[in-house]
Amino acid sequence: MRYRIEDVMVAVPTRGTLNWNHVRFMYRLLAENPRLNTPEMEAAGLSVCHPRNVLAQKFLSSSAKVLFFIDDDVTPKPNVLDMLRHLNDYDIVGGPYPMVHPPVCDIPTPCAMRRSDETAFAPLPDIFTLTGVHPCDAIGTGCMMIRREVLEAPGVLPFRLGLDKRGIMRVTEDVLFCINARKAGFTVAADFDQIPDHCHTVSLNTMHNAYLKRMVKAIKIAAVVPEDQPLPRLTA
């Protein structure tokens, strides 16, 4: 099925901290795509799960065929609607914005992951060299297109945090959403040509400083470890 711009409902979960680059992007998106439906916005309570669920229900009550989450701290590329064509091959497609996921990764890394068990995930292999669309087990929800069939399937909704018996979060709501979608037989992919900015938790300065700190640490370790011995794994 070929999706059109008018099939899309843009949904913005917000914590009341709209980034200026996000606002500018939204103005441009609407100006350049007059057939796009008016975006829906919902403010968060204690958890971002609440606005995601409210927006999902608004979507299911509409005639739209694709729900497009764009978080208030995410700024996609101007041509992000090009991702629509990949919904012919996958049920969920997203732009893998950079995040820090200790202890999974200690430097800003695109949030496209493979699953090793119920709660353990790792970035895709060679993630910093990837281009184009790659299947994965989970991606972040902050720049994600979802086909209607996914949200209508039993067991996929609601968005919720993955808590253990002690109430400690083990899995975020976006990863758990992808787990449930995969269990229901749907496919997930990350479009590495559509890596957006993630302004709320990762700035360019944060990324630069993280890489610089890591490089200096490696140089210091290499200076005291003999060349014939393996270097220890670096941590933050």
Short mmCIF file of C-alpha atoms in Angstrom, two decimals:
data_model
loop_
_atom_site.label_atom_id
_atom_site.label_comp_id
_atom_site.label_asym_id
_atom_site.label_seq_id
_atom_site.Cartn_x
_atom_site.Cartn_y
_atom_site.Cartn_z
CA MET A 1 0.00 0.00 0.00
CA ARG A 2 1.29 3.43 -0.88
CA TYR A 3 0.71 6.01 1.84
CA ARG A 4 -0.01 9.65 1.07
CA ILE A 5 0.72 12.75 3.11
CA GLU A 6 -2.97 13.15 3.90
CA ASP A 7 -2.92 9.67 5.49
CA VAL A 8 -0.59 10.89 8.24
CA MET A 9 -1.49 12.21 11.69
CA VAL A 10 1.45 14.00 13.28
CA ALA A 11 1.37 13.65 17.07
CA VAL A 12 3.55 15.65 19.48
CA PRO A 13 3.86 14.47 23.09
CA THR A 14 5.24 17.39 25.09
CA ARG A 15 6.58 17.99 28.57
CA GLY A 16 5.99 21.71 28.21
CA THR A 17 9.55 22.28 26.98
CA LEU A 18 9.13 22.75 23.24
CA ASN A 19 12.50 23.29 21.60
CA TRP A 20 12.70 26.27 19.26
CA ASN A 21 14.20 24.17 16.46
CA HIS A 22 11.26 21.77 16.81
CA VAL A 23 8.76 24.66 16.53
CA ARG A 24 10.53 26.05 13.47
CA PHE A 25 10.55 22.59 11.89
CA MET A 26 6.79 22.16 12.46
CA TYR A 27 6.01 25.52 10.84
CA ARG A 28 8.09 24.56 7.83
CA LEU A 29 6.58 21.07 7.63
CA LEU A 30 3.03 22.45 7.53
CA ALA A 31 3.90 25.25 5.12
CA GLU A 32 5.53 22.88 2.64
CA ASN A 33 2.90 20.15 2.97
CA PRO A 34 -0.55 21.83 2.90
CA ARG A 35 -2.29 18.43 2.58
CA LEU A 36 -0.91 17.32 5.95
CA ASN A 37 -3.47 17.09 8.74
CA THR A 38 -3.23 19.56 11.61
CA PRO A 39 -0.83 18.06 14.18
CA GLU A 40 -2.19 16.85 17.51
CA MET A 41 -0.38 17.81 20.73
CA GLU A 42 -0.76 16.42 24.24
CA ALA A 43 1.02 17.46 27.45
CA ALA A 44 2.60 14.88 29.74
CA GLY A 45 1.66 14.12 33.32
CA LEU A 46 4.04 12.07 35.44
CA SER A 47 5.12 9.95 32.47
CA VAL A 48 5.40 10.44 28.72
CA CYS A 49 3.33 7.24 28.43
CA HIS A 50 0.16 9.25 29.15
CA PRO A 51 0.33 11.64 26.16
CA ARG A 52 1.44 8.82 23.87
CA ASN A 53 -1.65 6.81 24.84
CA VAL A 54 -3.98 9.81 24.50
CA LEU A 55 -2.56 10.58 21.06
CA ALA A 56 -2.81 6.93 20.01
CA GLN A 57 -6.51 6.92 20.93
CA LYS A 58 -7.09 10.16 19.01
CA PHE A 59 -5.43 8.53 16.03
CA LEU A 60 -7.58 5.40 16.27
CA SER A 61 -10.68 7.62 16.42
CA SER A 62 -9.64 9.36 13.20
CA SER A 63 -9.49 8.17 9.60
CA ALA A 64 -5.69 8.53 9.42
CA LYS A 65 -3.64 5.50 8.42
CA VAL A 66 -0.22 6.45 9.81
CA LEU A 67 0.60 7.81 13.27
CA PHE A 68 3.77 9.90 13.23
CA PHE A 69 5.20 10.67 16.67
CA ILE A 70 7.55 13.66 16.83
CA ASP A 71 8.63 14.42 20.39
CA ASP A 72 8.97 18.04 21.50
CA ASP A 73 12.76 17.67 21.88
CA VAL A 74 13.30 16.07 18.47
CA THR A 75 13.92 17.96 15.22
CA PRO A 76 13.64 15.72 12.14
CA LYS A 77 15.20 16.44 8.77
CA PRO A 78 13.16 18.62 6.39
CA ASN A 79 12.43 15.65 4.10
CA VAL A 80 11.34 13.33 6.92
CA LEU A 81 8.04 12.51 5.19
CA ASP A 82 10.12 10.51 2.72
CA MET A 83 10.08 7.79 5.39
CA LEU A 84 6.48 7.09 4.36
CA ARG A 85 7.65 4.99 1.43
CA HIS A 86 9.37 2.54 3.78
CA LEU A 87 6.02 1.66 5.35
CA ASN A 88 5.46 -0.43 2.23
CA ASP A 89 8.12 -2.80 3.57
CA TYR A 90 7.92 -2.33 7.37
CA ASP A 91 5.12 -1.71 9.87
CA ILE A 92 7.10 0.71 12.07
CA VAL A 93 9.84 3.00 10.77
CA GLY A 94 11.74 5.64 12.71
CA GLY A 95 14.59 8.08 12.59
CA PRO A 96 17.14 6.78 15.15
CA TYR A 97 17.98 9.95 17.09
CA PRO A 98 21.11 9.90 19.30
CA MET A 99 20.79 8.99 22.96
CA VAL A 100 23.02 7.88 25.82
CA HIS A 101 22.03 4.48 27.23
CA PRO A 102 24.33 3.49 30.12
CA PRO A 103 25.43 0.75 30.43
CA VAL A 104 24.45 -0.19 26.86
CA CYS A 105 26.50 2.65 25.38
CA ASP A 106 28.37 5.48 27.04
CA ILE A 107 28.43 7.99 24.17
CA PRO A 108 25.52 9.40 22.12
CA THR A 109 24.41 6.57 19.86
CA PRO A 110 21.51 6.23 17.40
CA CYS A 111 18.65 4.46 19.20
CA ALA A 112 18.26 1.44 16.94
CA MET A 113 18.72 -1.79 18.86
CA ARG A 114 18.76 -5.55 18.59
CA ARG A 115 17.44 -7.73 21.37
CA SER A 116 19.38 -10.45 23.18
CA ASP A 117 16.77 -11.38 25.81
CA GLU A 118 13.63 -10.02 27.50
CA THR A 119 15.25 -6.82 28.80
CA ALA A 120 18.76 -6.74 27.24
CA PHE A 121 19.38 -4.68 24.11
CA ALA A 122 22.48 -3.57 22.21
CA PRO A 123 22.99 -1.08 19.35
CA LEU A 124 22.97 -2.51 15.84
CA PRO A 125 26.41 -3.70 14.67
CA ASP A 126 28.52 -0.97 13.00
CA ILE A 127 25.80 1.51 13.92
CA PHE A 128 27.99 4.58 13.30
CA THR A 129 28.59 3.58 9.67
CA LEU A 130 25.04 2.66 8.63
CA THR A 131 23.01 4.39 5.93
CA GLY A 132 19.60 3.60 4.54
CA VAL A 133 16.93 1.45 6.20
CA HIS A 134 17.82 -1.45 8.51
CA PRO A 135 15.52 -3.86 10.34
CA CYS A 136 15.89 -3.89 14.12
CA ASP A 137 14.09 -5.00 17.26
CA ALA A 138 13.48 -1.57 18.82
CA ILE A 139 13.82 2.13 18.09
CA GLY A 140 12.98 5.28 19.99
CA THR A 141 9.44 6.63 19.66
CA GLY A 142 10.51 10.27 19.33
CA CYS A 143 10.54 10.15 15.51
CA MET A 144 8.45 7.13 14.60
CA MET A 145 5.87 6.31 11.92
CA ILE A 146 3.40 3.54 12.80
CA ARG A 147 0.87 1.85 10.54
CA ARG A 148 -2.71 1.73 11.85
CA GLU A 149 -2.74 -2.08 11.87
CA VAL A 150 -0.05 -2.09 14.57
CA LEU A 151 -2.06 0.01 17.00
CA GLU A 152 -5.26 -1.91 16.32
CA ALA A 153 -3.63 -5.26 17.12
CA PRO A 154 -4.37 -6.81 20.55
CA GLY A 155 -1.57 -6.52 23.10
CA VAL A 156 0.43 -3.73 21.47
CA LEU A 157 -1.10 -0.78 23.35
CA PRO A 158 -1.00 0.85 25.83
CA PHE A 159 2.38 2.53 26.09
CA ARG A 160 3.77 1.72 29.53
CA LEU A 161 7.06 1.46 31.34
CA GLY A 162 8.57 -1.97 31.82
CA LEU A 163 8.88 -2.24 35.61
CA ASP A 164 10.18 -5.15 37.65
CA LYS A 165 8.52 -6.44 40.83
CA ARG A 166 10.25 -3.72 42.86
CA GLY A 167 8.91 -0.96 40.64
CA ILE A 168 12.30 -0.26 39.04
CA MET A 169 12.17 0.55 35.34
CA ARG A 170 13.94 -2.07 33.25
CA VAL A 171 12.55 -1.17 29.82
CA THR A 172 11.43 2.23 28.51
CA GLU A 173 7.96 2.67 27.03
CA ASP A 174 9.20 2.93 23.45
CA VAL A 175 11.30 -0.24 23.66
CA LEU A 176 8.43 -2.12 25.33
CA PHE A 177 6.08 -0.90 22.58
CA CYS A 178 8.44 -2.34 19.98
CA ILE A 179 8.70 -5.62 21.92
CA ASN A 180 4.91 -5.94 21.96
CA ALA A 181 4.66 -5.07 18.26
CA ARG A 182 7.30 -7.65 17.37
CA LYS A 183 5.49 -10.29 19.46
CA ALA A 184 2.33 -9.48 17.49
CA GLY A 185 4.19 -10.21 14.25
CA PHE A 186 5.00 -6.67 13.08
CA THR A 187 8.31 -5.42 11.70
CA VAL A 188 10.46 -2.52 12.88
CA ALA A 189 13.15 -0.61 10.98
CA ALA A 190 15.43 2.39 11.45
CA ASP A 191 16.09 4.87 8.63
CA PHE A 192 19.70 6.03 9.03
CA ASP A 193 19.18 8.64 6.32
CA GLN A 194 16.73 10.34 8.71
CA ILE A 195 18.72 10.75 11.94
CA PRO A 196 17.11 13.77 13.66
CA ASP A 197 18.50 16.12 16.27
CA HIS A 198 17.69 15.21 19.86
CA CYS A 199 17.85 18.48 21.72
CA HIS A 200 16.48 17.62 25.16
CA THR A 201 19.10 15.17 26.39
CA VAL A 202 21.87 15.34 23.79
CA SER A 203 23.31 18.57 22.39
CA LEU A 204 26.20 18.95 19.97
CA ASN A 205 28.39 20.03 22.90
CA THR A 206 27.41 16.90 24.84
CA MET A 207 28.33 14.71 21.90
CA HIS A 208 31.63 16.49 21.28
CA ASN A 209 32.65 16.36 24.93
CA ALA A 210 31.72 12.68 25.23
CA TYR A 211 33.83 11.70 22.22
CA LEU A 212 36.73 13.89 23.37
CA LYS A 213 36.65 12.43 26.89
CA ARG A 214 36.57 8.92 25.48
CA MET A 215 39.50 9.59 23.15
CA VAL A 216 41.66 11.11 25.90
CA LYS A 217 40.88 8.16 28.18
CA ALA A 218 41.95 5.71 25.46
CA ILE A 219 45.22 7.57 24.92
CA LYS A 220 45.99 7.49 28.64
CA ILE A 221 45.29 3.76 28.87
CA ALA A 222 47.31 2.98 25.75
CA ALA A 223 50.30 4.80 27.24
CA VAL A 224 50.57 2.32 30.14
CA VAL A 225 49.36 -0.93 28.55
CA PRO A 226 51.95 -2.89 26.54
CA GLU A 227 51.20 -3.11 22.83
CA ASP A 228 50.92 -6.90 22.94
CA GLN A 229 48.11 -6.78 25.53
CA PRO A 230 44.45 -6.03 24.75
CA LEU A 231 43.02 -2.75 25.96
CA PRO A 232 40.29 -2.93 28.62
CA ARG A 233 36.74 -1.98 27.66
CA LEU A 234 36.16 1.72 28.18
CA THR A 235 33.34 2.94 30.37
CA ALA A 236 31.93 6.43 30.91
#
